[in-house]
DNA sequence: CCTACCGATCGGTAGG
DNA sequence: CCTACCGATCGGTAGG
C-alpha cells in the first residue's frame, strides 16, 4: 500500500522577501519582458552546468538561480535534458556566426586561421563563455534524439574549420592530412578547458599566438 | 515521526542460479584467491565508469558486475569515490611504469618522443585501457582530498613528458615554449578519446605516425 | 508560474 | 560478504 509520509516531504519554505501578488523580477536582465524567462534559464543553466556538470546540477538549483520554485522550469522545458540541449544550441549558434564571418572574410588563409584560433579560444576559455564548454563536457549526457537535433550545427562548425585548414595546406603551410590536423588541433584547444586558468600564466592573446606558432611550426 | 514504508523498499531478489552455502565465484579471473576481489571491483569499475561515467554508474552496477550484492563493495572501499580513486591510481601506476622505461632508454630524443606518443595513444584509446580515460573524464568527480592523493603520480607523468619535449627543443626539433607544447600536445592526444573509433579510419599505429609528423612539422 | 506532491533511485550502514 | 534497511535527493507532474 502506498502511504504518504509527511516527514519525507520537504515543503519548500515561502520565498523570503517576496510579496504574494506582485512577484519581483529576478535580478539578472534589466529589460526582460516575459519572453526572456526561458533565456534566463538557459543562461543560468550554462553557468551551473559548467561549474558543477550536468549531473551535479539539479533542476532546483537552476530554478532557484532565476528566482523560480523547483517545478517551474518544466513550464518552459519538457525535461532537464532539453535545457541542456538549449544551452548547447545557443553556444553553437553564437560560435557559428563568428566563425562564418571569419571564414567569409577576404583575408589570406593564415590570417583566417589566426582569427579562428583566437575566436575558438575565446569561446572555450573566455569569461562568461559557458555554452561550448558544456557542449564539450556533457555531450554524452544528451539522449540520442537530442544529439541528432544539434549535430548538424556541430558539423557545420567543423566544416568551416576543415575548409580553412585545407586552404592552409594548399598554401603549403602544413603538410599532414588536413582531417587529422583538424581533429588534433581542435582537440588541443578544446582540452585547454582542463588546464587553463584565467589570470594565471598566459593571456588568451598570448596563448593564441603560441598555439598558431606551434602548430604551423614557425 | 519516521515511518517505515514497506512499499518503498526494494527487496533484492535472491540471486538466481546460486546455491546458498557454496557461493560460486564470479566469472572474471581464472585464478583468484580472495585478495583479487578488490582488484576485480577496480577493473570492472574502470570499464563501467568509462562506458557510463562516474555519475551514470551505480554501486549496484559495480557489485552485480562482479557477482556481489549491492552493499558489498563497501566492505572493500569506504565510498564510491574511493573506487574511482583506485581506478585512477591503477591507471597512473601502469602508465608511469611504461613512460619511465621509455624515457630511461638510451635512444635519441626523437625516438623517445615517438614511443611516448604511441604509448600514450594506447593508454588512452587501446582496447581494455579504461583507467586513464576515466581519469581524464571524471577527474572533477573526485573530492579534493582524493585528488591530492593522486596528483603526485599525475605530476610525475607530466614531468617525464616535459623532459622529453625539452630534449626535443634542445635538439632543434621544435621552437615553441616547451611547456605550452606539452599542454597542447597531451591535450590533443587526450581529446582523441572523444572522436577516435577503434576499427574505423586510422589504426593506432597510423594515428601515432601522423601525430608525430604533424607536431614536428615534417 | 506555484503548491504539493509522488515514484524511483541511490549511497551507505548495522548486524550477522 | 549478505540481509535488510534508511535517509536523502531528484526529475517530474496534476491542478490551479
XYZ file of C-alpha atoms (C1' of nucleotides) in Angstrom:
468
model
C 0.000 0.000 0.000
C 1.199 3.469 -0.793
C 1.409 5.757 2.138
C 2.208 9.391 2.311
C 4.963 10.200 4.690
C 4.918 13.736 5.869
C 8.390 13.567 7.293
C 9.562 12.523 3.877
C 8.265 15.620 2.206
C 10.286 18.741 2.100
C 7.876 21.583 1.972
C 9.601 24.455 0.270
C 9.726 27.479 2.505
C 7.940 30.527 1.230
C 10.352 32.619 -0.776
C 11.700 35.300 1.507
C 11.326 38.983 0.723
C 8.752 38.347 -1.915
C 5.200 39.609 -1.988
C 2.395 37.295 -2.805
C 0.714 39.259 -5.547
C 3.397 41.345 -7.144
C 6.244 38.926 -7.632
C 9.541 40.719 -8.021
C 11.543 40.052 -11.140
C 14.802 38.096 -10.856
C 17.808 40.324 -10.814
C 19.641 39.307 -13.977
C 18.380 41.095 -17.037
C 17.497 44.757 -16.970
C 14.798 44.740 -19.603
C 13.069 41.430 -19.556
C 9.540 41.286 -20.832
C 8.273 37.823 -20.008
C 9.750 36.059 -23.050
C 13.225 36.142 -21.570
C 12.412 33.841 -18.710
C 13.369 30.968 -20.941
C 16.535 32.755 -21.968
C 17.322 33.380 -18.312
C 17.028 29.692 -17.589
C 19.359 28.809 -20.430
C 21.994 31.331 -19.472
C 21.950 30.380 -15.810
C 21.954 26.685 -16.640
C 25.019 27.131 -18.816
C 26.901 28.593 -15.892
C 25.762 25.927 -13.452
C 26.388 23.048 -15.855
C 29.855 24.356 -16.483
C 30.632 24.764 -12.823
C 29.140 21.558 -11.488
C 28.421 19.393 -14.503
C 25.042 18.283 -15.799
C 24.578 15.539 -13.236
C 25.878 17.725 -10.468
C 23.304 20.405 -11.153
C 19.705 19.904 -10.038
C 16.645 21.425 -11.608
C 16.106 23.028 -8.222
C 19.493 24.747 -8.483
C 18.504 26.169 -11.833
C 15.071 27.239 -10.703
C 16.307 28.999 -7.606
C 19.085 30.724 -9.519
C 16.492 32.598 -11.552
C 14.064 33.054 -8.668
C 11.640 30.277 -9.539
C 10.365 27.377 -7.460
C 11.540 23.865 -8.055
C 8.896 22.686 -10.520
C 8.643 25.766 -12.673
C 11.418 25.171 -15.184
C 9.219 22.389 -16.535
C 6.783 25.015 -17.687
C 9.473 26.170 -20.125
C 11.199 22.877 -20.897
C 9.901 19.355 -21.146
C 12.899 17.888 -19.354
C 16.242 18.693 -17.814
C 17.846 17.250 -20.924
C 16.079 19.800 -23.086
C 17.604 22.588 -21.043
C 20.982 21.057 -21.755
C 20.228 20.887 -25.453
C 19.157 24.529 -25.459
C 22.430 25.525 -23.811
C 24.444 23.702 -26.431
C 22.386 25.057 -29.280
C 22.779 28.640 -28.145
C 26.533 28.161 -27.878
C 26.795 26.686 -31.334
C 24.662 29.326 -32.995
C 26.766 32.088 -31.487
C 30.014 30.328 -32.355
C 28.903 29.582 -35.880
C 28.042 33.201 -36.509
C 31.537 34.290 -35.648
C 33.304 31.511 -37.488
C 31.230 32.099 -40.591
C 32.114 35.763 -40.568
C 35.817 34.968 -40.281
C 35.825 32.336 -42.994
C 33.850 34.551 -45.364
C 36.230 37.460 -44.950
C 38.638 38.204 -47.767
C 41.882 37.692 -45.880
C 44.703 35.256 -46.584
C 44.393 31.709 -45.137
C 46.985 32.353 -42.472
C 45.071 35.340 -41.179
C 41.815 33.418 -41.186
C 43.498 30.677 -39.244
C 44.830 33.100 -36.649
C 41.386 34.571 -36.217
C 39.750 31.167 -35.913
C 42.168 30.037 -33.235
C 41.708 33.251 -31.302
C 37.921 33.073 -31.607
C 37.768 29.437 -30.577
C 39.972 30.066 -27.563
C 37.627 32.840 -26.523
C 34.630 30.567 -27.000
C 36.165 27.885 -24.846
C 38.051 29.862 -22.221
C 36.612 33.361 -22.261
C 34.889 34.934 -19.287
C 31.187 34.121 -19.312
C 31.520 31.723 -22.237
C 29.966 28.671 -20.667
C 27.946 27.242 -23.531
C 30.583 25.464 -25.590
C 32.449 24.039 -22.598
C 29.167 22.465 -21.568
C 28.828 21.043 -25.061
C 32.344 19.616 -24.924
C 31.985 18.234 -21.461
C 28.451 16.912 -21.215
C 27.748 15.866 -24.768
C 27.373 12.277 -23.618
C 24.620 13.266 -21.210
C 22.275 14.075 -24.077
C 19.844 11.457 -25.306
C 20.481 10.351 -28.901
C 17.471 12.189 -30.295
C 18.601 15.470 -28.784
C 22.139 14.836 -30.013
C 20.777 14.464 -33.506
C 18.978 17.756 -33.213
C 22.270 19.521 -32.551
C 24.797 17.571 -34.512
C 24.040 19.479 -37.702
C 25.294 22.715 -36.205
C 28.346 20.943 -34.866
C 29.144 19.560 -38.289
C 28.903 22.964 -39.914
C 31.304 24.331 -37.349
C 33.783 21.569 -38.103
C 33.411 22.015 -41.852
C 34.326 25.662 -41.710
C 37.487 24.773 -39.835
C 38.177 21.998 -42.297
C 37.881 24.398 -45.189
C 40.354 26.831 -43.674
C 42.820 24.104 -42.828
C 42.640 22.811 -46.376
C 43.478 26.276 -47.642
C 46.417 26.280 -45.283
C 47.575 23.046 -46.801
C 47.131 24.295 -50.361
C 49.225 27.273 -49.405
C 51.974 24.912 -48.252
C 51.767 25.921 -44.610
C 51.064 22.423 -43.366
C 51.914 19.021 -44.767
C 49.857 16.498 -42.816
C 46.447 15.164 -43.670
C 44.054 18.012 -43.125
C 41.384 15.974 -41.367
C 43.842 14.657 -38.822
C 45.136 18.177 -38.406
C 41.660 19.461 -37.711
C 40.996 16.798 -35.100
C 44.302 17.238 -33.299
C 44.141 20.990 -33.475
C 40.628 21.427 -32.190
C 41.278 18.730 -29.623
C 44.291 20.594 -28.290
C 42.311 23.805 -27.967
C 39.231 22.154 -26.537
C 41.276 20.333 -23.956
C 42.687 23.627 -22.717
C 39.470 23.897 -20.709
C 41.040 21.333 -18.407
C 44.207 23.248 -17.608
C 43.858 26.929 -18.487
C 43.322 29.223 -15.518
C 42.300 32.789 -16.453
C 44.622 35.304 -14.877
C 47.382 32.759 -14.357
C 50.163 32.407 -16.896
C 49.439 33.315 -20.495
C 46.676 35.653 -21.578
C 44.318 34.431 -24.268
C 46.092 36.591 -26.837
C 49.431 35.135 -25.886
C 48.134 31.587 -25.845
C 46.558 32.145 -29.240
C 49.840 33.364 -30.691
C 51.811 30.472 -29.250
C 49.258 27.965 -30.442
C 49.414 29.185 -34.022
C 53.189 29.327 -33.866
C 53.476 25.788 -32.600
C 51.025 24.220 -34.997
C 52.455 25.962 -38.016
C 55.993 25.203 -36.928
C 57.292 28.713 -37.342
C 7.809 10.822 13.019
C 9.796 8.374 10.967
C 7.815 5.556 9.500
C 8.915 2.544 7.583
C 7.204 2.145 4.274
C 7.309 -1.370 3.004
C 6.262 -0.367 -0.479
C 9.241 1.911 -0.532
C 11.692 -0.877 -0.002
C 13.058 -2.865 -2.847
C 13.942 -6.245 -1.525
C 16.649 -7.639 -3.699
C 15.596 -10.900 -5.252
C 17.630 -13.911 -4.313
C 20.436 -14.290 -6.788
C 19.379 -16.839 -9.378
C 21.370 -19.968 -10.086
C 23.338 -19.618 -6.935
C 23.462 -22.006 -4.030
C 23.120 -20.748 -0.546
C 26.150 -22.291 1.034
C 28.710 -22.665 -1.730
C 28.669 -19.360 -3.496
C 30.067 -19.600 -7.000
C 32.945 -17.375 -7.932
C 32.394 -14.556 -10.403
C 33.494 -15.409 -13.896
C 36.276 -12.894 -14.477
C 39.627 -14.058 -13.197
C 40.836 -17.602 -13.589
C 42.961 -17.806 -10.506
C 41.515 -15.526 -7.889
C 42.411 -16.248 -4.331
C 40.275 -13.901 -2.273
C 42.648 -10.920 -2.449
C 41.609 -10.200 -6.035
C 38.052 -9.328 -5.179
C 39.196 -5.782 -4.676
C 41.103 -5.900 -7.950
C 38.024 -7.271 -9.675
C 35.990 -4.355 -8.405
C 38.542 -1.857 -9.665
C 38.823 -3.410 -13.093
C 35.081 -3.692 -13.584
C 34.533 -0.198 -12.254
C 37.018 1.186 -14.739
C 35.029 -0.293 -17.580
C 31.685 0.893 -16.252
C 32.933 4.371 -15.407
C 34.345 4.692 -18.870
C 31.169 3.497 -20.525
C 28.626 5.363 -18.463
C 30.567 7.921 -16.472
C 31.026 8.071 -12.722
C 27.594 9.523 -12.010
C 25.956 7.228 -14.503
C 27.305 4.144 -12.776
C 25.734 2.940 -9.546
C 27.422 0.969 -6.840
C 24.801 -1.677 -7.574
C 26.017 -1.876 -11.188
C 29.533 -2.469 -9.961
C 28.529 -5.006 -7.348
C 26.416 -7.038 -9.732
C 29.098 -6.963 -12.421
C 31.404 -8.924 -10.124
C 28.646 -11.086 -8.656
C 28.214 -9.276 -5.389
C 25.110 -7.824 -3.778
C 24.506 -4.127 -3.640
C 26.079 -3.297 -0.301
C 29.166 -5.452 -0.523
C 31.571 -3.154 -2.355
C 31.603 -1.093 0.820
C 33.379 -3.945 2.522
C 36.324 -3.228 0.212
C 36.012 0.539 -0.196
C 34.839 3.241 2.136
C 32.955 5.071 -0.576
C 32.159 5.110 -4.266
C 34.676 7.905 -4.622
C 37.418 5.678 -3.279
C 36.691 3.167 -6.003
C 37.137 5.956 -8.512
C 40.425 6.958 -6.931
C 41.622 3.361 -7.057
C 40.801 3.182 -10.763
C 42.774 6.321 -11.488
C 45.685 5.240 -9.357
C 45.976 1.886 -11.075
C 45.941 3.587 -14.465
C 48.620 6.042 -13.492
C 50.910 3.448 -11.949
C 50.740 1.326 -15.077
C 51.223 4.327 -17.368
C 54.098 5.646 -15.314
C 55.914 2.352 -15.497
C 55.861 2.392 -19.251
C 56.743 6.057 -19.625
C 59.616 5.726 -17.186
C 61.007 2.812 -19.152
C 60.836 4.779 -22.393
C 62.382 7.928 -21.005
C 65.192 5.979 -19.326
C 66.106 4.154 -22.525
C 69.220 5.231 -24.358
C 67.629 6.280 -27.627
C 67.675 9.675 -29.342
C 65.031 12.231 -28.281
C 63.044 11.792 -31.471
C 62.716 8.063 -30.880
C 61.704 8.595 -27.284
C 59.088 11.024 -28.425
C 57.706 8.591 -30.966
C 57.472 5.904 -28.328
C 55.805 8.216 -25.843
C 53.155 9.279 -28.328
C 52.464 5.696 -29.306
C 52.310 4.568 -25.673
C 50.032 7.387 -24.657
C 47.679 6.720 -27.544
C 47.488 3.122 -26.442
C 46.804 4.160 -22.879
C 44.003 6.434 -23.944
C 42.474 4.561 -26.877
C 43.631 0.976 -26.587
C 41.273 -1.938 -26.134
C 40.638 -2.551 -22.460
C 42.502 0.567 -21.400
C 39.793 2.209 -19.378
C 41.718 3.597 -16.446
C 43.241 6.755 -17.882
C 40.140 7.778 -19.838
C 38.286 7.647 -16.535
C 40.968 9.837 -15.022
C 40.692 12.330 -17.863
C 36.949 12.373 -17.882
C 35.890 12.170 -14.259
C 38.714 13.927 -12.509
C 36.316 16.604 -11.303
C 34.167 13.973 -9.585
C 36.895 13.286 -7.034
C 36.828 15.079 -3.725
C 39.815 17.385 -3.182
C 41.481 15.092 -0.643
C 41.390 12.153 -3.040
C 42.655 14.370 -5.853
C 45.615 15.275 -3.695
C 46.353 11.631 -3.104
C 46.707 11.073 -6.841
C 48.078 14.314 -8.143
C 51.635 13.314 -7.317
C 51.559 10.466 -9.809
C 49.988 12.738 -12.392
C 52.730 15.290 -11.940
C 55.445 12.702 -12.405
C 53.804 11.592 -15.621
C 53.763 15.163 -16.914
C 57.352 15.781 -15.861
C 58.638 12.857 -17.869
C 56.884 14.222 -20.939
C 58.236 17.661 -20.187
C 61.754 16.321 -20.020
C 61.479 14.610 -23.376
C 59.958 17.659 -25.018
C 62.757 19.809 -23.677
C 65.275 17.453 -25.226
C 63.400 17.797 -28.483
C 63.744 21.535 -28.231
C 67.444 21.354 -27.413
C 67.849 19.209 -30.498
C 66.192 21.939 -32.563
C 63.159 19.859 -33.487
C 60.653 22.306 -32.034
C 60.799 26.038 -31.470
C 57.882 26.899 -29.222
C 57.856 27.121 -25.464
C 58.139 23.560 -24.239
C 55.509 23.858 -21.517
C 52.924 25.127 -23.956
C 53.946 22.373 -26.328
C 53.406 19.763 -23.639
C 49.959 21.067 -22.777
C 48.790 21.332 -26.374
C 50.304 18.024 -27.346
C 48.914 15.966 -24.490
C 45.634 17.797 -24.833
C 45.366 16.847 -28.490
C 46.031 13.200 -27.709
C 43.805 13.100 -24.653
C 40.957 14.655 -26.565
C 41.128 11.890 -29.150
C 39.063 9.866 -26.696
C 36.154 11.990 -27.873
C 36.426 11.226 -31.581
C 38.539 8.121 -32.180
C 36.568 4.989 -33.019
C 38.615 1.764 -32.963
C 38.294 -0.098 -36.212
C 37.176 2.988 -38.125
C 39.678 5.064 -40.040
C 43.265 5.126 -38.855
C 44.849 2.393 -36.770
C 46.646 3.442 -33.620
C 49.985 2.962 -35.368
C 48.915 5.181 -38.229
C 47.471 7.809 -35.950
C 50.647 7.789 -33.912
C 52.765 8.355 -37.006
C 50.571 11.175 -38.253
C 50.520 12.805 -34.866
C 54.293 12.880 -34.622
C 54.576 14.087 -38.180
C 52.140 16.923 -37.652
C 53.552 18.146 -34.364
C 57.106 18.044 -35.566
C 56.170 19.681 -38.846
C 57.967 17.202 -41.066
C 4.330 30.068 -12.869
C 3.371 27.966 -7.729
C 1.734 24.253 -4.485
C 2.098 19.977 -3.050
C 3.283 16.027 -4.072
C 4.978 11.047 -5.986
C 7.814 7.288 -7.531
C 12.168 5.856 -8.051
C 16.809 5.557 -7.176
C 20.988 5.834 -4.788
C 24.974 5.797 -1.487
C 25.706 3.928 2.546
C 25.166 1.196 7.134
C 24.214 -2.193 11.185
C 24.437 -6.644 12.363
C 25.431 -11.062 11.426
C 30.479 -10.744 2.150
C 24.873 -10.861 2.565
C 20.353 -9.162 4.522
C 17.529 -5.685 5.194
C 17.159 -1.483 5.517
C 17.332 4.085 5.902
C 17.660 8.924 4.765
C 18.026 11.932 1.273
C 17.562 13.618 -3.117
C 15.856 14.136 -7.581
C 13.191 14.614 -12.001
C 8.861 15.286 -12.970
C 3.565 16.078 -12.672
C -1.516 17.491 -11.638
C -4.218 21.122 -10.742
C -4.839 25.638 -10.167
